[in-house]
Coordinates of C-alpha atoms in Angstrom, one line a residue:
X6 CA 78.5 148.0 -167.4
X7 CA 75.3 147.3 -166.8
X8 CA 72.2 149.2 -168.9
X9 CA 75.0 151.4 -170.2
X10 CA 76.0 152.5 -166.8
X11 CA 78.7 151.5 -164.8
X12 CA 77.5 149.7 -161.8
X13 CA 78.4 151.6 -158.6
X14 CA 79.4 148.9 -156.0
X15 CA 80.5 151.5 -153.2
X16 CA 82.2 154.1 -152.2
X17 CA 86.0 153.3 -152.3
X18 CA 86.9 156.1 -149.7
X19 CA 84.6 154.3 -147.4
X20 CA 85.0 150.7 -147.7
X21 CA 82.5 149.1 -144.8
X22 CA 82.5 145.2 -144.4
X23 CA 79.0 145.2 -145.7
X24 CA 80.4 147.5 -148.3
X25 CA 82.8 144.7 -149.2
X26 CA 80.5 141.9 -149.0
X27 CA 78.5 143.8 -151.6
X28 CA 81.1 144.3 -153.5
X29 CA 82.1 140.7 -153.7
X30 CA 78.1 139.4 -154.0
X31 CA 78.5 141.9 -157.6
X32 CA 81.6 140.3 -158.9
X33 CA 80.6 136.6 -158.7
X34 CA 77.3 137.4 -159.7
X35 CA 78.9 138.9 -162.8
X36 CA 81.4 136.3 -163.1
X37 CA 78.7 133.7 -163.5
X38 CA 80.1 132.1 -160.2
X39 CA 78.3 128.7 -158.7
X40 CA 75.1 129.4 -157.2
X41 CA 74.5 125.3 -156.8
X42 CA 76.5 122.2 -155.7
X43 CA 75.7 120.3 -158.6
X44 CA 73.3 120.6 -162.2
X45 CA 72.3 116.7 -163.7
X46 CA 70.9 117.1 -167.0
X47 CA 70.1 113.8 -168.9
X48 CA 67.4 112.9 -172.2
X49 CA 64.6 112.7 -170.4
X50 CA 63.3 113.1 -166.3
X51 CA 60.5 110.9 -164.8
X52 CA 59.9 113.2 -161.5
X53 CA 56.9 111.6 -160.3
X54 CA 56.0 115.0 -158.8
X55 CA 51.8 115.3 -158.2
X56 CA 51.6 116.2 -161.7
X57 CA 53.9 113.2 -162.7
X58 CA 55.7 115.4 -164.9
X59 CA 57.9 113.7 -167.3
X60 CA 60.2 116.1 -169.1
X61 CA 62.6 115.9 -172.1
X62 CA 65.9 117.3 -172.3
X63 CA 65.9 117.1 -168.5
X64 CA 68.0 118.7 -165.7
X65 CA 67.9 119.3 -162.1
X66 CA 69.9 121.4 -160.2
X67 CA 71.1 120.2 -156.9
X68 CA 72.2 122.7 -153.4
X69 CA 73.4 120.9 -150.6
X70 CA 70.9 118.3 -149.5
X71 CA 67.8 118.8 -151.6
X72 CA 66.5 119.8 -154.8
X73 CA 66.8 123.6 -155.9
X74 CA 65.1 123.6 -159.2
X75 CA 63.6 120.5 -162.2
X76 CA 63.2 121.4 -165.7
X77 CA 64.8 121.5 -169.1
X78 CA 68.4 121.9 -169.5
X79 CA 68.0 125.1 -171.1
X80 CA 65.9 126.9 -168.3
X81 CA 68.1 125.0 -165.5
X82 CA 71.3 126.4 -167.3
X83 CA 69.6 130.2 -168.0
X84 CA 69.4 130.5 -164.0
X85 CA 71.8 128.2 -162.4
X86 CA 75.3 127.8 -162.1
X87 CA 77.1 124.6 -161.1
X88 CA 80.0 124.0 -159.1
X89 CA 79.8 120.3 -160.9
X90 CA 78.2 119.2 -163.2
X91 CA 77.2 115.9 -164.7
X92 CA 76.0 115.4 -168.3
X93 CA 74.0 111.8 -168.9
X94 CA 73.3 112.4 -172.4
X95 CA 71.1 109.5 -173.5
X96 CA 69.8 108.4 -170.2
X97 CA 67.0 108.2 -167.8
X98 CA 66.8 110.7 -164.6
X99 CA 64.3 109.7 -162.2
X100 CA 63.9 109.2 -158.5
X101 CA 65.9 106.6 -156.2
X102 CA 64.2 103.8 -155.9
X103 CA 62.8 102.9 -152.0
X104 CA 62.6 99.3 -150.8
X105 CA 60.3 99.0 -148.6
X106 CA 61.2 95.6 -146.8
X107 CA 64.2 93.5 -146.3
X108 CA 66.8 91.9 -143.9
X109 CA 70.0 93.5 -145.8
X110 CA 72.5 91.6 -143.8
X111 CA 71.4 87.7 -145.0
X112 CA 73.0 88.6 -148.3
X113 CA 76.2 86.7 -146.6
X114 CA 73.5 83.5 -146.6
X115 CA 72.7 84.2 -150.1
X116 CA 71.7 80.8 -152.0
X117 CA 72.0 78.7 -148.7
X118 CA 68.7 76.9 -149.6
X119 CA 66.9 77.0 -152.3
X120 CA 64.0 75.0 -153.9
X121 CA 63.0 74.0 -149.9
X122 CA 59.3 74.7 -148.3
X123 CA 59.6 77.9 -145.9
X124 CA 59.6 75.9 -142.6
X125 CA 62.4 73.7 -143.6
X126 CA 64.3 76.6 -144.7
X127 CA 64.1 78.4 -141.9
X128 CA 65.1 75.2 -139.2
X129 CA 67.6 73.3 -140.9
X130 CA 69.1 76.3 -142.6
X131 CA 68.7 79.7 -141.5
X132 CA 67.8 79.3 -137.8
X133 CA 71.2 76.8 -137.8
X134 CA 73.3 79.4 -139.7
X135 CA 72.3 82.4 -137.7
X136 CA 73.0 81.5 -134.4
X137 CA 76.8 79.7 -135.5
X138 CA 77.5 82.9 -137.5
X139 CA 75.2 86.0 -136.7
X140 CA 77.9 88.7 -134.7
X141 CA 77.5 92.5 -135.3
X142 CA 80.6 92.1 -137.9
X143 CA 79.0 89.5 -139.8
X144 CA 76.2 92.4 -139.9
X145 CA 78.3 94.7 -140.9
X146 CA 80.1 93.3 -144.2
X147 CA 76.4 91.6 -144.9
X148 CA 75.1 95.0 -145.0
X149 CA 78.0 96.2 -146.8
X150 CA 77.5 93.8 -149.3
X151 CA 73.8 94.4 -149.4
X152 CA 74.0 98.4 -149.9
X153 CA 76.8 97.9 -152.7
X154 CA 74.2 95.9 -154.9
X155 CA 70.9 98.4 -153.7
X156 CA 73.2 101.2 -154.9
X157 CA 74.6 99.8 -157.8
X158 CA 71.1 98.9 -159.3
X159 CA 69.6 102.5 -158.0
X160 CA 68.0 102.1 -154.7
X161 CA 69.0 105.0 -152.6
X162 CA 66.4 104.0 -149.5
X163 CA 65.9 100.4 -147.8
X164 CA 64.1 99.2 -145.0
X165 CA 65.8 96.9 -143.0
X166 CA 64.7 94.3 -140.3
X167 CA 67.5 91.9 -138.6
X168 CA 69.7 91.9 -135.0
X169 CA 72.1 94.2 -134.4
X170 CA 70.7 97.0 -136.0
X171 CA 72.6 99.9 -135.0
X172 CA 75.4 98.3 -137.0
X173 CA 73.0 98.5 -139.9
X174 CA 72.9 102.2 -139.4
X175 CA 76.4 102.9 -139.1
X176 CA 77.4 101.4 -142.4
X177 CA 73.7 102.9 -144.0
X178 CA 76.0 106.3 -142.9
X179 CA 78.9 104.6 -144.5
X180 CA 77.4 103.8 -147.2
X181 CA 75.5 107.5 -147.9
X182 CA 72.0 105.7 -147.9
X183 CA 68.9 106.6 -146.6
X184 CA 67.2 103.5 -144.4
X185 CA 64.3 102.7 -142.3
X186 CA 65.8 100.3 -140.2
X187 CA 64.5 97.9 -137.6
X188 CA 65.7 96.2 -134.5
X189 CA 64.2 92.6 -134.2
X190 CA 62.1 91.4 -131.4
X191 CA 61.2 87.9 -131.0
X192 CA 59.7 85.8 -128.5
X193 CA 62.8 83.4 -128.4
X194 CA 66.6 83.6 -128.3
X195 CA 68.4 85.3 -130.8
X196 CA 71.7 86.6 -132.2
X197 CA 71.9 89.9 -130.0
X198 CA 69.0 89.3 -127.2
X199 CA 68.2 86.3 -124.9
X200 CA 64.7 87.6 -124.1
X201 CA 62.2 89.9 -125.6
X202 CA 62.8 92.5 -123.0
X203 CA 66.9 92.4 -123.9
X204 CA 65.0 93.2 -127.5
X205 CA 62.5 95.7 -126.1
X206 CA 66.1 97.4 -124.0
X207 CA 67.9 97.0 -127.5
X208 CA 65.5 98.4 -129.6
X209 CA 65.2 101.8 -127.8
X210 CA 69.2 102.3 -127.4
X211 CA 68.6 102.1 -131.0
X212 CA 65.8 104.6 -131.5
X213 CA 68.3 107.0 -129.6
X214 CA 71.2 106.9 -130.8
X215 CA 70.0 107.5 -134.4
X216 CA 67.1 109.9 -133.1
X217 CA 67.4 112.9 -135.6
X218 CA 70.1 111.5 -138.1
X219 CA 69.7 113.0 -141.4
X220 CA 69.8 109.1 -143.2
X221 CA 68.6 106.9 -140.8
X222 CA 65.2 106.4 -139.1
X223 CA 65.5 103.8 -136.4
X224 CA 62.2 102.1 -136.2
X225 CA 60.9 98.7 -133.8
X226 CA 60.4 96.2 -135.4
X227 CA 58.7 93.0 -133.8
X228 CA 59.2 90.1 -136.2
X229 CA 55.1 88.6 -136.2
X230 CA 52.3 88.0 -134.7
X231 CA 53.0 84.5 -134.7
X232 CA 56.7 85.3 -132.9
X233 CA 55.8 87.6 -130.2
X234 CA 53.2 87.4 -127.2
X235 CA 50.6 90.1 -127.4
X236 CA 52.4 91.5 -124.1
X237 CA 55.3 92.2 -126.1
X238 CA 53.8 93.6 -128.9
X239 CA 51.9 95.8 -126.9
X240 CA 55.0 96.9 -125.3
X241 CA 56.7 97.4 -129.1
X242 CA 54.3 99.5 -130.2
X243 CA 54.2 101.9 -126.9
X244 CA 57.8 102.2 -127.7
X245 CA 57.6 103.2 -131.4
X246 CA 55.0 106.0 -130.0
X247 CA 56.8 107.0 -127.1
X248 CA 60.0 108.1 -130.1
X249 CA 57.4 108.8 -132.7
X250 CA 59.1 106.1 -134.5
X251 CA 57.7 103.7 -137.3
X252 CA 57.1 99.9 -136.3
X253 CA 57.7 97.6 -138.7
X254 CA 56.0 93.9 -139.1
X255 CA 55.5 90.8 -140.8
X256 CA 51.9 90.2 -142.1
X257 CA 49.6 87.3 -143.2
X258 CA 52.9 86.5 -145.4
X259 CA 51.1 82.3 -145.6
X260 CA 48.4 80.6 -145.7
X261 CA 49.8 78.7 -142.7
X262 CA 50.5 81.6 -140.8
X263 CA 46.5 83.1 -141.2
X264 CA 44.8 79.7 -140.7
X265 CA 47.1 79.3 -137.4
X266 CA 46.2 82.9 -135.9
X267 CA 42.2 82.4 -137.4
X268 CA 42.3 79.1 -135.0
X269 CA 43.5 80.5 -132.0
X270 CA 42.3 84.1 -132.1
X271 CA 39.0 83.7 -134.2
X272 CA 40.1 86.6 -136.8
X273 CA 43.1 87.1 -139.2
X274 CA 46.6 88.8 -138.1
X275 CA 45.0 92.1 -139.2
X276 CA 42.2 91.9 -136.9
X277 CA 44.3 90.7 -134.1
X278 CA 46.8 93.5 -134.2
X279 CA 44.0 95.7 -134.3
X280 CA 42.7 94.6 -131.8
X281 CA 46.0 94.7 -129.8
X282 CA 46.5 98.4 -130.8
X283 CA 49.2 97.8 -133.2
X284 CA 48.0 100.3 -136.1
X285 CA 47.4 103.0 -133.8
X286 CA 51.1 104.8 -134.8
X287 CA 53.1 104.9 -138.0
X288 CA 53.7 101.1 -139.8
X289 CA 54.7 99.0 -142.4
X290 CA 53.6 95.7 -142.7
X291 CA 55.5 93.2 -144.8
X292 CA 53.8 90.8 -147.3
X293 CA 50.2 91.0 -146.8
X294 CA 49.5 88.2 -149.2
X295 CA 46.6 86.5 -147.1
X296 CA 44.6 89.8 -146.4
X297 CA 41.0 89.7 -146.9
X298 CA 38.8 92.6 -147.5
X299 CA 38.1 93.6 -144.0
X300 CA 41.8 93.5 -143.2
X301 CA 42.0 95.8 -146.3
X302 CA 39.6 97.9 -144.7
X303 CA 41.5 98.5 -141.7
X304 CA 44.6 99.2 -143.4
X305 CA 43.3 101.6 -145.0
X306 CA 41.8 103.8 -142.1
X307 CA 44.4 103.0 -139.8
X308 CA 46.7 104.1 -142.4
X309 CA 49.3 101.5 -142.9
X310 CA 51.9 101.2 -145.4
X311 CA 52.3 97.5 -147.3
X312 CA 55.6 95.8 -148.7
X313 CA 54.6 94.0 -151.6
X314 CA 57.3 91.6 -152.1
X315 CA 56.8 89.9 -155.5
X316 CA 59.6 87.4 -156.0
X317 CA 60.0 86.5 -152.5
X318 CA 56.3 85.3 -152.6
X319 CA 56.4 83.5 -155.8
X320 CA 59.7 81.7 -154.7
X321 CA 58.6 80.5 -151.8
X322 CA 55.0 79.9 -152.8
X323 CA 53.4 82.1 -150.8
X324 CA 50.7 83.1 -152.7
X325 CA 49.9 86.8 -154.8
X326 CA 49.2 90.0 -152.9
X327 CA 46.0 91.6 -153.3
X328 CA 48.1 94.9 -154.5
X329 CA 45.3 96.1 -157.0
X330 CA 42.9 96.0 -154.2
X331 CA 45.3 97.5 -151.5
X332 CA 45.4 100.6 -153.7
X333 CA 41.9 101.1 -154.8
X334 CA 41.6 101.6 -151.0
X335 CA 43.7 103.8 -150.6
X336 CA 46.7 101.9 -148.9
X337 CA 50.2 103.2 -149.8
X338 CA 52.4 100.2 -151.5
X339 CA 55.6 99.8 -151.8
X340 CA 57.6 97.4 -153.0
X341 CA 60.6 95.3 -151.1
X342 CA 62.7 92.3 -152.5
X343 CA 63.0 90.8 -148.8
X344 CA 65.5 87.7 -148.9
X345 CA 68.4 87.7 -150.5
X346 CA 68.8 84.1 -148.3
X347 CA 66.2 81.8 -150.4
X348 CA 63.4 84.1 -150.1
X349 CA 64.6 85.9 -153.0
X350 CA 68.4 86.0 -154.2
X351 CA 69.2 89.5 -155.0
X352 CA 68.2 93.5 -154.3
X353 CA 66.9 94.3 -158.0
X354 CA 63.9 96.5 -157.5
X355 CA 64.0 96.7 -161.3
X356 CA 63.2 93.1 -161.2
X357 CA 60.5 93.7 -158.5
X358 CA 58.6 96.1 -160.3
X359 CA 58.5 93.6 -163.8
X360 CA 57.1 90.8 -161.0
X361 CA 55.3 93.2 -159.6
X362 CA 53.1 94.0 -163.0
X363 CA 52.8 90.3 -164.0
X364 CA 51.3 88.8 -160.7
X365 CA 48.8 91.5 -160.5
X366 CA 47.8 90.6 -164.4
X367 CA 47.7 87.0 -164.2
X368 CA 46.3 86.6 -160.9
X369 CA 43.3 89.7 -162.2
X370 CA 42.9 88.0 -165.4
X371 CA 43.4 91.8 -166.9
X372 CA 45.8 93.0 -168.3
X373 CA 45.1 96.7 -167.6
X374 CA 45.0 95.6 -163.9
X375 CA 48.1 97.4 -162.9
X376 CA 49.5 100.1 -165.1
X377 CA 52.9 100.5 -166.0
X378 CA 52.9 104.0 -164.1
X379 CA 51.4 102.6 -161.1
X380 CA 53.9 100.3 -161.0
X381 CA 56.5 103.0 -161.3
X382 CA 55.0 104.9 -158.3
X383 CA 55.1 101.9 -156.1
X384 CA 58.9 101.5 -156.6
X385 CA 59.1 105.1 -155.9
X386 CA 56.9 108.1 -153.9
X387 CA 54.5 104.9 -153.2
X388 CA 57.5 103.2 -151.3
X389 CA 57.9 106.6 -149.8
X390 CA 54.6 107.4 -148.7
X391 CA 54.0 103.7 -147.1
X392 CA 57.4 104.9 -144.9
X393 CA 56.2 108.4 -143.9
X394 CA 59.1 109.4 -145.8
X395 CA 57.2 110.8 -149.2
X396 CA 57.6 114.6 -147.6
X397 CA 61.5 114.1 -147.9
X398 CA 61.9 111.5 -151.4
X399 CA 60.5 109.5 -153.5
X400 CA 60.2 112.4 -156.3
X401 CA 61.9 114.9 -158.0
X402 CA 61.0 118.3 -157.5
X403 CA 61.9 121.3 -155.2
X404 CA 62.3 121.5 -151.4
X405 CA 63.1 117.3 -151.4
X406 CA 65.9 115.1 -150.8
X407 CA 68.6 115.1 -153.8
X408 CA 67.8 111.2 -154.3
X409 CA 68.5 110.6 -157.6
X410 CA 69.3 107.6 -160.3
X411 CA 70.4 107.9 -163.7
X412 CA 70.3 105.1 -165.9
X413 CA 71.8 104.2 -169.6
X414 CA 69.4 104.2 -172.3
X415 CA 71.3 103.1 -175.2
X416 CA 71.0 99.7 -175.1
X417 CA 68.9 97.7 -178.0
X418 CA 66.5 96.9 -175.1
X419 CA 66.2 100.4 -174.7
X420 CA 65.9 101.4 -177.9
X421 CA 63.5 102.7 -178.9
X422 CA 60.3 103.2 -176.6
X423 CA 57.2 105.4 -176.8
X424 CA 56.4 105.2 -173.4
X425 CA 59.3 105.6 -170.4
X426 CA 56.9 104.1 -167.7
X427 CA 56.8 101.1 -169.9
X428 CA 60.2 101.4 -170.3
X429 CA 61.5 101.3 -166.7
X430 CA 58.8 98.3 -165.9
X431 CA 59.3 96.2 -168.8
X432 CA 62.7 96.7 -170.3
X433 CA 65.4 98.3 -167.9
X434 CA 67.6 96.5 -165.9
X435 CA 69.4 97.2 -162.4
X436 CA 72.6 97.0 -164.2
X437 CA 71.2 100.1 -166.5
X438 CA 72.0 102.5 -163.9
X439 CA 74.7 104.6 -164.4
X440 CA 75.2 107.6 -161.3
X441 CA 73.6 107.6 -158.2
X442 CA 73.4 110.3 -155.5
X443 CA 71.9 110.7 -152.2
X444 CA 70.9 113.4 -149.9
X445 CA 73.0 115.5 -152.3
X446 CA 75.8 113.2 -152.8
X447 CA 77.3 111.4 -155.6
X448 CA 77.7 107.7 -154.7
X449 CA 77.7 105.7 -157.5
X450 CA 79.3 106.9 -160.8
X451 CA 80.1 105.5 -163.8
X452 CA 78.6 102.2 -161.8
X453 CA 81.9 102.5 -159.5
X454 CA 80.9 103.1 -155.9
X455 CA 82.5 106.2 -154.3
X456 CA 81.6 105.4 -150.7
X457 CA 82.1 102.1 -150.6
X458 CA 85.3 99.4 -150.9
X459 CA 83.8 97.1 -153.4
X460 CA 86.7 94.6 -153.8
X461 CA 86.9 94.4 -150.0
X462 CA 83.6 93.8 -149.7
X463 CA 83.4 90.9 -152.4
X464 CA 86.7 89.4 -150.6
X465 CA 85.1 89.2 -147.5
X466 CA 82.0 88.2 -148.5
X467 CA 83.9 85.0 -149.7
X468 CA 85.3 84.0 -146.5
X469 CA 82.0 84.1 -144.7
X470 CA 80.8 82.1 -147.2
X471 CA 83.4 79.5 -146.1
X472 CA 82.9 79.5 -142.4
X473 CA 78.7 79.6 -142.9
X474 CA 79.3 76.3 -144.7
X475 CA 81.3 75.0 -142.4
X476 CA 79.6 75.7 -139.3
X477 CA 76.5 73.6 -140.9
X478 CA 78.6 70.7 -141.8
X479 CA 79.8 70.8 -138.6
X480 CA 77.0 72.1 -136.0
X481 CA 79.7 75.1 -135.1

């Protein structure tokens, strides 16, 4: 009955197929049958929408892929029915976080060498260890490993640069994780290419064979300016055009690397991969700690996207970003972890964002340098927007990318707060997090991975460990 009227749904006598299919659209609808995949309701959402909503009593409902509908539990529930449904209780709902720079598959290197100057880590240790032990299966448990951790601590998105790449995106797919992944291309001899043309030949099977993919976007990704001749960077950057493809870089990371370039080029790495055409085209440069103002300037009008990598640069001495300058100019920031091989020791963007906040307060001498929300943004749509990828994640609202985290909020260092941007900078933990989902998918629940063989991993992960040792006590 509907108004006191029976509802008429057709003429039995004549029963047409769309007759039918009306029929049947009725009865669910009066049934109260699923009209979405999934409803996540949790104590309060941090969308990070353009209004930066922030709503209590939070749900979203989910419908395939993307996000059908964000508000409170009881609107979500008045309109929505769920095929599943997950209730958070006391916890956080926000965005998955994006990491915008690292080399996933050195987590199988993880604590080689620590406490050494960057040079001396990277030719007695890592350039040694890579070419005894670097294979595409070596890749592919080292990004196993590496996407077990990101989605265990809430990163749903990670930007990879390393050899062998396409192996990178097939376990990304395993995995259910979005990436923006780069093949290598150095001027010298390495794991999967001889030459920088094998790279250049490399690099564009790449960009095919994950052309279109739903998780993946293949991008180039030429190491620096210090590693590649301007011939091949030129040629790296016609490539990434010619797909319409990100390129992805190392930038002005030391002091040594901009006072090497300034001598023989007369201007910094900016200026020279200006200059070289570099910025014309979608890219994300890593580091940035040496930039200058003019170099800042150009970012910003060419439009390129920075990785602010916080512990790596502290660890190895480096030096501090100029993040609170980047974005009063407009640059997009994200934020990356690089390492895990010395560099920095783990994927914890949690950790990142704390470091993050600190540097930029110290080295300001103001502690209202960085905010706690800008912070938040650069671990989230920030990361997305320096990626291109803001149109698709990075938020929570309608019409995006079902890429979601929730996270555990009763803990005593969790309890209580006024403020949840404060919250997730200063007191939460990667180890909060709770459920996970991507593109629509659940792949972390109850902090056991659904897509992924964690004991497997962790098994294997140990016998690399043994045969990387080995091969540098022996030179094999």
């Amino acid at each position: 009955m509907r108004g006191g009227r029976c509802l008429r749904i057709c003429c039995p006598t004549r029963l047409t197929t769309k007759c039918f299919v009306s029929f049947l659209f009725a009865v669910t609808t009066l049934a109260g049958a699923a009209n979405v995949d999934w409803i996540l309701t949790a104590r309060i959402a941090v969308t990070m929408d353009a209004r930066r909503r922030v709503i209590e009593d939070a749900a979203v409902a989910v419908r395939g892929d993307r996000i059908l509908a964000v508000g409170t539990r009881a609107a979500i529930d008045k309109e929505h029915r769920a095929a599943q449904r997950l209730d958070a209780g006391n916890a956080l709902l926000a965005p998955g976080l994006v990491n915008t720079h690292t080399h996933a598959a050195m987590s199988l290197f993880r604590g080689i060498a620590d406490d050494v100057r960057l040079q001396e880590w990277l030719e007695k240790f890592i350039f040694p260890a890579e070419s005894r032990n670097v294979s595409p299966e070596f890749v592919r448990w080292g990004t196993r490993l590496a996407c077990l951790e990101m989605l265990l601590s809430g990163t749903t998105t990670f930007t990879d640069m390393y050899y062998f790449e396409e192996v990178v995106g097939e376990v990304a797919r395993e995995a259910g994780m979005r990436g923006v992944l780069g093949q290598t291309v150095i001027g010298f001899p390495v794991a999967d290419a001889k030459t920088p043309a094998e790279g250049l030949a490399r690099a564009e099977r790449f960009l095919k064979q994950f052309d279109g993919d739903p998780l993946v976007t293949p991008a180039v990704a030429p190491h620096a300016i210090y590693t590649n001749s301007d011939a091949t960077l030129g040629a790296a950057r016609a490539l990434a055009n010619r797909h319409r493809k990100p390129l992805l870089i190392h930038l002005s990371e030391t002091k040594k690397e901009n006072d090497d370039v300034r001598r023989a080029r007369g201007v910094s790495p900016a200026r020279a991969l200006d200059a070289l055409g570099l910025w014309n085209g979608r890219a994300v440069a890593a580091h940035g700690v040496w930039l200058d103002d003019t170099d800042i300037e150009i970012l910003a009008a060419r439009g390129v996207g920075v990785a602010h990598c916080p512990a790596s640069n502290m660890k190895l001495a480096s030096g501090i970003a100029p993040v609170v300058k980047l974005l009063k100019a407009g640059v997009a920031v994200g934020l990356g972890p690089d390492g895990p091989a010395g560099s920095n020791n783990d994927f914890d963007l949690w950790e990142e964002m704390d470091l993050a906040g600190k540097l930029a307060k110290v080295h300001s001498g103001d502690p209202a340098a960085l905010t706690s929300r800008q912070i938040v943004e650069m671990a989230t749509i920030g990361g997305a927007r320096a990626l291109g990828l803001d149109g698709e994640t990075g938020s929570i609202e309608p019409g995006k990318r079902a890429d979601i985290l929730i996270a555990a909020l009763d803990h005593p260092r969790t309890t209580p707060f006024y403020d949840v941007y404060s919250l997730m900078v200063w007191a939460m933990k990667g180890s909060d997090v709770r459920h996970v989902m991507v593109n629509g998918k659940l792949v972390v629940r109850d902090r056991k991975p659904l897509t992924l063989d964690s004991a497997a991993i962790l098994k294997k992960a140990l016998e690399y460990r043994g045969s990387v040792a080995a091969s540098l006590r022996t030179g094999r």
